[in-house]
XYZ file of N, CA and C in Angstrom:
528
model
N 95.069 -21.720 124.653
C 94.316 -20.765 125.292
C 94.120 -19.254 124.318
N 93.084 -18.302 124.031
C 93.189 -17.520 123.387
C 92.673 -16.228 124.066
N 92.905 -14.746 123.817
C 92.893 -13.869 124.317
C 91.484 -13.272 123.548
N 91.138 -13.717 122.403
C 89.942 -13.561 122.240
C 89.486 -15.263 121.356
N 88.227 -14.935 120.695
C 88.153 -16.211 120.116
C 88.797 -16.544 118.977
N 89.211 -15.237 118.232
C 89.978 -15.323 116.837
C 91.645 -15.198 117.329
N 92.141 -14.462 118.552
C 93.417 -14.550 118.249
C 93.966 -15.101 119.527
N 95.505 -15.778 119.047
C 95.504 -16.868 120.013
C 96.437 -15.768 120.679
N 97.297 -16.198 121.929
C 98.217 -15.879 122.898
C 99.094 -15.707 121.822
N 100.135 -14.267 122.499
C 101.493 -13.916 122.090
C 102.427 -14.821 122.692
N 103.450 -15.176 121.764
C 104.660 -15.950 122.306
C 105.475 -15.333 123.506
N 106.051 -15.473 124.127
C 106.561 -14.991 125.168
C 107.723 -15.284 125.517
N 108.761 -14.834 126.101
C 109.941 -15.514 126.576
C 110.327 -14.788 127.624
N 110.700 -15.711 128.874
C 111.328 -15.321 129.949
C 112.666 -15.592 130.353
N 113.418 -14.594 131.064
C 114.650 -14.655 131.223
C 115.271 -14.099 132.562
N 116.089 -14.459 133.157
C 116.767 -13.896 134.473
C 117.217 -12.565 133.996
N 116.485 -11.470 134.822
C 117.035 -10.105 134.727
C 118.794 -9.784 134.435
N 119.010 -8.962 133.653
C 120.623 -8.900 133.605
C 120.734 -7.624 134.251
N 122.117 -6.887 134.152
C 122.291 -5.626 134.540
C 121.658 -4.664 133.877
N 121.854 -5.238 132.085
C 121.427 -4.138 131.140
C 119.751 -3.924 131.114
N 119.124 -4.750 131.687
C 117.882 -4.704 131.924
C 117.181 -3.924 133.179
N 118.171 -3.364 133.826
C 117.930 -2.543 134.550
C 117.698 -1.273 134.019
N 118.606 -0.863 133.027
C 118.353 0.389 132.341
C 117.205 0.277 131.476
N 116.905 -0.848 130.763
C 115.624 -1.068 129.829
C 114.357 -0.957 130.761
N 114.195 -1.430 132.121
C 113.160 -1.333 132.792
C 113.062 0.310 132.888
N 113.517 1.012 133.571
C 113.663 2.409 134.165
C 112.804 2.824 132.534
N 113.685 2.571 131.101
C 113.134 3.263 130.134
C 111.647 2.918 129.978
N 111.232 1.569 129.957
C 109.925 1.472 129.142
C 109.151 1.787 130.557
N 109.671 1.623 131.748
C 108.215 2.179 133.002
C 108.073 3.142 133.267
N 109.260 4.301 132.947
C 109.345 6.110 132.830
C 108.134 6.577 132.338
N 106.928 6.039 132.566
C 105.621 6.292 132.345
C 104.541 6.569 133.253
N 104.131 7.545 133.637
C 102.984 7.613 134.223
C 101.644 6.782 134.234
N 101.429 6.473 133.176
C 100.585 5.166 133.012
C 100.791 3.935 133.443
N 101.857 3.484 133.337
C 102.436 2.214 133.581
C 102.761 2.366 135.111
N 103.189 3.300 135.752
C 103.373 3.412 137.130
C 102.344 3.773 138.272
N 100.876 3.936 137.435
C 99.823 4.809 138.115
C 99.750 4.190 139.276
N 99.439 2.715 139.548
C 99.738 2.482 141.051
C 100.745 1.964 141.866
N 101.548 2.268 141.232
C 102.904 1.943 142.005
C 103.802 3.480 142.535
N 103.126 4.547 142.593
C 103.452 5.211 143.330
C 104.598 6.202 142.097
N 104.074 6.055 140.919
C 105.202 6.975 139.841
C 106.378 6.457 139.343
N 106.566 6.788 138.318
C 108.145 6.489 137.965
C 109.089 6.702 138.902
N 110.156 5.604 138.588
C 111.274 4.985 139.682
C 112.467 5.690 139.170
N 113.751 5.566 140.202
C 114.888 6.158 139.708
C 115.778 4.659 139.004
N 116.898 5.001 138.303
C 117.102 4.335 137.922
C 117.821 2.915 138.815
N 118.570 3.627 140.182
C 119.348 2.842 141.388
C 118.013 2.057 141.797
N 116.845 2.316 141.503
C 115.723 1.215 142.165
C 116.065 -0.025 141.282
N 115.755 0.170 139.711
C 115.801 -0.917 139.147
C 117.356 -1.861 138.901
N 118.353 -1.097 139.579
C 119.250 -1.603 139.530
C 119.283 -2.726 140.617
N 118.944 -2.137 141.826
C 118.647 -2.885 143.134
C 117.853 -4.280 142.834
N 116.672 -3.671 142.177
C 115.925 -4.759 141.912
C 116.325 -5.737 140.844
N 116.495 -5.355 140.097
C 117.183 -6.880 139.181
C 118.395 -7.870 139.465
N 119.352 -7.013 140.475
C 119.816 -7.597 141.316
C 119.265 -8.735 142.043
N 118.416 -8.223 143.171
C 117.686 -9.040 144.058
C 117.187 -10.311 143.174
N 116.508 -10.054 141.882
C 115.866 -11.215 141.338
C 116.588 -12.482 141.027
N 117.895 -11.582 140.521
C 119.064 -12.701 140.037
C 119.332 -13.571 141.348
N 119.231 -13.002 142.403
C 119.324 -13.843 143.582
C 118.272 -14.920 143.875
N 117.512 -14.291 143.512
C 115.620 -15.064 144.065
C 115.980 -16.178 143.091
N 116.243 -16.128 141.663
C 116.165 -17.116 140.572
C 117.413 -18.083 141.153
N 118.897 -17.842 141.876
C 119.416 -18.466 142.077
C 119.148 -19.468 143.069
N 118.444 -18.794 144.531
C 118.161 -19.553 145.689
C 116.921 -20.092 145.577
N 115.981 -19.685 144.761
C 114.836 -20.360 144.754
C 114.006 -20.640 143.477
N 114.702 -20.245 142.231
C 114.147 -21.123 140.966
C 113.066 -20.412 140.457
N 112.999 -19.207 141.089
C 112.003 -18.085 140.107
C 112.517 -16.770 140.726
N 111.705 -16.025 140.059
C 111.943 -14.301 139.892
C 111.016 -13.702 139.380
N 110.931 -12.495 139.336
C 110.477 -11.642 138.576
C 111.346 -11.570 136.944
N 110.820 -12.053 136.132
C 111.925 -12.287 135.415
C 111.819 -11.254 134.217
N 112.412 -11.154 133.309
C 112.153 -10.198 131.988
C 111.485 -11.044 131.065
N 110.611 -10.239 130.789
C 109.605 -10.294 129.714
C 109.779 -9.909 128.451
N 109.979 -10.745 127.343
C 110.704 -10.548 125.936
C 109.128 -11.047 125.014
N 109.041 -9.984 123.675
C 108.513 -10.130 122.900
C 108.888 -11.259 122.052
N 107.585 -11.273 120.771
C 108.327 -12.315 119.670
C 109.609 -12.365 118.948
N 109.954 -10.836 119.014
C 111.239 -10.359 118.249
C 112.321 -10.171 119.420
N 111.915 -10.192 120.681
C 113.402 -10.634 121.948
C 113.189 -9.046 122.207
N 112.418 -8.282 121.895
C 112.400 -6.719 122.604
C 111.699 -7.052 123.904
N 112.682 -6.229 125.136
C 111.948 -6.326 126.213
C 110.932 -5.470 126.664
N 109.859 -5.882 127.046
C 108.484 -5.055 127.259
C 107.926 -5.300 128.575
N 108.820 -5.751 129.513
C 108.742 -5.694 130.898
C 109.318 -6.588 131.685
N 108.325 -7.147 132.931
C 108.685 -8.489 133.715
C 107.341 -8.849 133.967
N 107.697 -10.298 134.394
C 106.414 -10.930 135.146
C 107.245 -12.054 135.587
N 106.671 -12.373 136.889
C 106.968 -13.326 137.684
C 106.357 -13.529 139.176
N 107.506 -14.392 139.856
C 106.800 -14.450 141.225
C 108.464 -14.137 142.144
N 107.968 -13.707 143.363
C 108.573 -13.542 144.513
C 108.158 -13.619 145.980
N 108.750 -13.790 146.834
C 108.174 -13.874 148.341
C 108.129 -12.371 148.663
N 107.042 -12.476 149.252
C 106.231 -10.692 150.000
C 107.515 -10.351 150.862
N 108.035 -9.203 150.564
C 109.356 -8.623 151.387
C 108.722 -8.806 153.028
N 109.753 -9.661 153.594
C 109.405 -9.614 155.269
C 109.308 -8.570 155.858
N 110.284 -7.216 155.250
C 110.207 -6.116 156.122
C 108.940 -5.330 156.075
N 108.033 -5.693 154.930
C 106.878 -4.769 154.865
C 105.956 -4.779 156.233
N 105.367 -4.070 156.553
C 104.625 -4.323 157.887
C 102.796 -4.230 157.414
N 102.795 -4.742 156.143
C 101.726 -5.098 155.832
C 101.738 -6.175 154.550
N 100.580 -7.150 153.781
C 100.248 -7.903 153.037
C 100.876 -9.172 153.441
N 100.901 -10.147 152.496
C 100.807 -11.243 153.017
C 102.459 -11.682 152.864
N 102.920 -11.360 154.373
C 104.409 -11.373 154.595
C 104.394 -13.103 154.566
N 105.562 -13.867 153.798
C 105.842 -15.027 153.873
C 105.008 -15.712 152.588
N 104.401 -14.983 151.785
C 103.851 -15.608 150.789
C 104.326 -15.412 149.730
N 104.018 -16.323 148.502
C 104.704 -15.917 147.240
C 103.754 -15.132 146.346
N 104.313 -14.047 145.807
C 103.086 -13.142 145.136
C 103.951 -13.030 143.857
N 102.976 -12.988 142.795
C 102.736 -13.562 141.343
C 102.545 -11.973 140.685
N 103.156 -11.348 139.541
C 102.764 -9.881 139.367
C 103.543 -9.708 137.441
N 103.094 -8.932 137.426
C 103.597 -8.621 135.866
C 103.441 -6.861 135.827
N 104.350 -6.311 134.888
C 104.567 -5.022 134.746
C 105.210 -4.762 133.393
N 104.177 -4.052 132.370
C 104.580 -3.971 131.182
C 104.562 -2.819 130.535
N 105.455 -2.518 129.477
C 105.318 -1.186 129.055
C 104.107 -0.858 128.463
N 103.663 0.471 128.313
C 102.362 0.815 127.625
C 102.132 0.277 126.432
N 103.080 0.025 125.712
C 102.790 -0.261 124.077
C 102.574 -1.778 124.137
N 102.898 -2.211 125.096
C 102.383 -3.770 124.836
C 101.135 -4.172 125.806
N 100.602 -3.277 126.300
C 99.082 -3.070 126.748
C 97.971 -3.670 125.686
N 96.967 -4.802 126.433
C 95.957 -4.885 125.342
C 96.719 -6.001 124.493
N 97.313 -6.579 124.375
C 97.868 -7.780 123.126
C 97.587 -8.992 123.723
N 97.677 -9.142 124.856
C 97.705 -10.483 125.640
C 98.715 -10.683 126.172
N 99.902 -9.824 126.328
C 100.938 -10.489 127.047
C 100.963 -10.627 128.218
N 100.602 -9.539 128.981
C 100.289 -10.042 130.728
C 99.684 -11.555 130.851
N 98.709 -11.505 130.129
C 97.738 -13.000 130.281
C 99.153 -14.398 130.213
N 99.576 -14.079 129.167
C 100.519 -15.231 128.569
C 101.216 -15.303 129.166
N 101.975 -14.186 129.733
C 103.533 -14.153 130.827
C 102.918 -14.731 132.148
N 102.145 -14.662 132.206
C 101.084 -14.765 133.869
C 101.250 -16.565 133.757
N 100.754 -17.085 132.525
C 100.255 -18.264 132.381
C 101.741 -19.197 132.900
N 102.191 -18.377 131.803
C 104.203 -19.048 132.024
C 104.912 -18.494 133.296
N 104.464 -17.858 134.056
C 104.874 -18.058 135.328
C 104.102 -19.190 136.093
N 103.471 -19.280 136.420
C 102.523 -20.280 136.992
C 102.986 -21.500 136.703
N 102.972 -22.112 135.636
C 103.928 -22.868 135.210
C 105.490 -23.284 135.678
N 106.061 -22.235 135.896
C 107.796 -22.256 136.161
C 107.106 -22.419 138.000
N 106.975 -21.884 138.709
C 106.624 -21.617 140.032
C 106.503 -23.078 140.535
N 104.860 -23.172 139.735
C 104.299 -24.838 140.038
C 105.555 -25.924 140.047
N 106.450 -25.886 138.996
C 107.675 -26.921 138.688
C 108.451 -26.385 139.822
N 108.550 -25.321 140.242
C 109.349 -24.928 141.512
C 108.980 -25.716 142.763
N 107.982 -26.273 142.699
C 107.254 -26.778 143.831
C 106.449 -25.529 145.037
N 106.113 -24.201 144.379
C 105.236 -23.506 144.931
C 103.939 -24.102 145.008
N 103.505 -24.084 145.997
C 101.841 -24.676 146.199
C 100.908 -23.436 146.080
N 101.241 -22.316 146.556
C 99.988 -21.492 146.458
C 100.700 -20.060 146.510
N 99.849 -19.353 145.237
C 100.168 -17.982 145.254
C 99.418 -17.010 145.084
N 99.721 -15.598 145.344
C 98.837 -14.364 145.907
C 99.207 -13.391 144.535
N 98.162 -12.507 144.448
C 98.713 -11.370 143.646
C 98.071 -10.402 144.318
N 98.697 -9.004 144.664
C 98.211 -8.280 145.097
C 98.070 -7.063 144.455
N 96.906 -6.358 144.197
C 96.350 -5.544 142.955
C 95.550 -4.175 143.523
N 96.047 -2.971 143.343
C 95.082 -1.821 143.755
C 93.893 -1.900 142.801
N 92.716 -1.515 144.061
C 91.202 -1.805 143.511
C 91.026 -1.059 142.032
N 91.764 0.131 141.910
C 91.283 0.793 140.386
C 92.338 0.188 139.303
N 93.093 -0.932 139.688
C 93.791 -1.184 138.694
C 93.231 -2.461 137.497
N 92.133 -2.129 136.907
C 90.932 -3.038 136.309
C 91.482 -4.168 135.133
N 92.675 -3.617 134.595
C 93.764 -4.589 133.489
C 94.130 -5.562 134.581
N 95.235 -5.418 135.697
C 95.343 -6.386 136.182
C 94.523 -7.121 137.024
N 93.445 -6.624 137.639
C 92.442 -7.788 138.291
C 91.874 -8.653 137.193
N 91.466 -8.331 135.886
C 90.832 -9.139 134.762
C 92.059 -10.121 134.789
N 93.419 -9.964 134.711
C 94.016 -10.693 134.685
C 94.275 -11.740 135.744
N 94.273 -11.795 136.680
C 94.085 -12.379 138.020
C 92.942 -13.231 137.753
N 92.027 -12.562 137.304
C 90.390 -13.318 137.562
C 90.207 -14.430 136.089
N 91.010 -14.077 134.999
C 91.449 -14.887 133.783
C 92.193 -16.284 134.130
N 93.057 -15.742 135.231
C 93.982 -17.251 135.626
C 93.295 -17.693 136.694
N 92.018 -17.671 136.974
C 91.480 -18.613 138.097
C 91.588 -18.124 139.480
N 92.323 -16.701 139.713
C 92.465 -16.618 140.944
C 90.988 -16.134 141.366
N 91.014 -15.935 142.753
C 89.813 -15.893 143.648
C 90.223 -14.715 144.599
N 89.389 -13.901 144.724
C 89.447 -12.529 145.780
C 89.684 -13.147 146.992
N 90.691 -13.076 148.109
C 90.545 -13.443 148.857
C 90.381 -12.302 150.110
N 91.183 -11.083 150.097
C 90.655 -10.188 150.676
C 90.681 -8.563 149.789
N 90.021 -7.928 150.420
C 90.211 -6.177 150.172
C 90.251 -5.875 151.189
N 91.473 -4.572 151.228
C 91.953 -3.948 152.199
C 92.137 -2.581 152.186
N 92.594 -1.564 152.837
C 92.931 -0.252 152.896
C 94.672 -0.453 152.783
N 95.194 0.308 151.821
C 96.507 0.338 151.446
C 97.194 1.250 152.174
N 98.304 1.105 152.573
C 99.184 1.709 153.792
C 99.084 3.249 153.501
N 98.952 3.962 152.193
C 98.210 5.488 152.199
C 97.222 5.743 152.700
N 96.388 4.779 153.394
C 94.871 5.493 153.767
C 94.182 5.817 153.129
N 94.170 5.745 151.494
C 92.856 6.163 150.743
C 92.787 5.711 149.719
N 93.644 4.808 149.234
C 92.981 3.680 148.284
C 92.737 2.071 148.790
N 92.185 1.537 148.398
C 91.873 0.378 148.339
C 92.760 -0.624 147.550
N 93.100 -1.947 148.326
C 93.835 -3.087 147.386
C 93.130 -4.300 147.517
N 93.532 -5.238 146.675
C 93.025 -6.745 146.634
C 94.151 -7.642 147.196
N 93.646 -8.666 147.396
C 94.674 -9.696 147.577
C 93.901 -10.882 146.551
N 94.418 -11.544 145.829
C 94.108 -12.640 145.028
C 94.694 -13.614 145.508
N 93.644 -15.066 145.187
C 94.790 -16.023 145.870
C 94.406 -17.135 144.924
N 95.556 -17.967 144.777
C 95.713 -19.469 143.904
C 96.518 -20.577 144.193
N 95.462 -22.028 144.662
C 96.395 -22.783 144.756
C 96.914 -23.413 143.286
N 97.990 -24.019 143.434
C 98.669 -24.853 142.352
C 98.657 -26.146 142.235
N 98.059 -26.748 141.285
C 98.202 -28.208 141.531
C 99.616 -28.711 141.443
N 99.898 -29.944 141.462
C 101.006 -30.962 141.428
C 101.524 -30.517 140.011
N 103.094 -29.979 140.001
C 103.789 -30.326 138.533
C 103.840 -31.553 137.893
């Protein structure tokens, strides 16, 4: 598959997040554009907890939000899947959500789509039959990735802030 008729997908590598990745994620995501639909830049402590939780998911489930590396091995974000948190009072509780977040410098180069394809293959191999993607209505880049993956719009809803809308995309995975 290609990102355009003439440009092949970039090579991506996925790895389980390390303690050091918390610092790298904090640095590359400390950008208002990257965090526009996620409440703004976050503190380092959030990424320290987040990477630890992803290591636990990988050990227990065989998948997580993996650190995303480019062709040279530089960290450019994360992609993967995780269970929707049971403590949230909204959203697809009990479902597996796929997602991606990339450094601003990696946008528009095919990394999100290439990494999402790799994620779908890995979660399929782990026996996950169905995934969702929760996307802010205004996040046209992520909507394009979800639709290119073949995901279908299952629901449009008011986000908990009561101001913006979100979308739940859905995809049934075939057997591995």
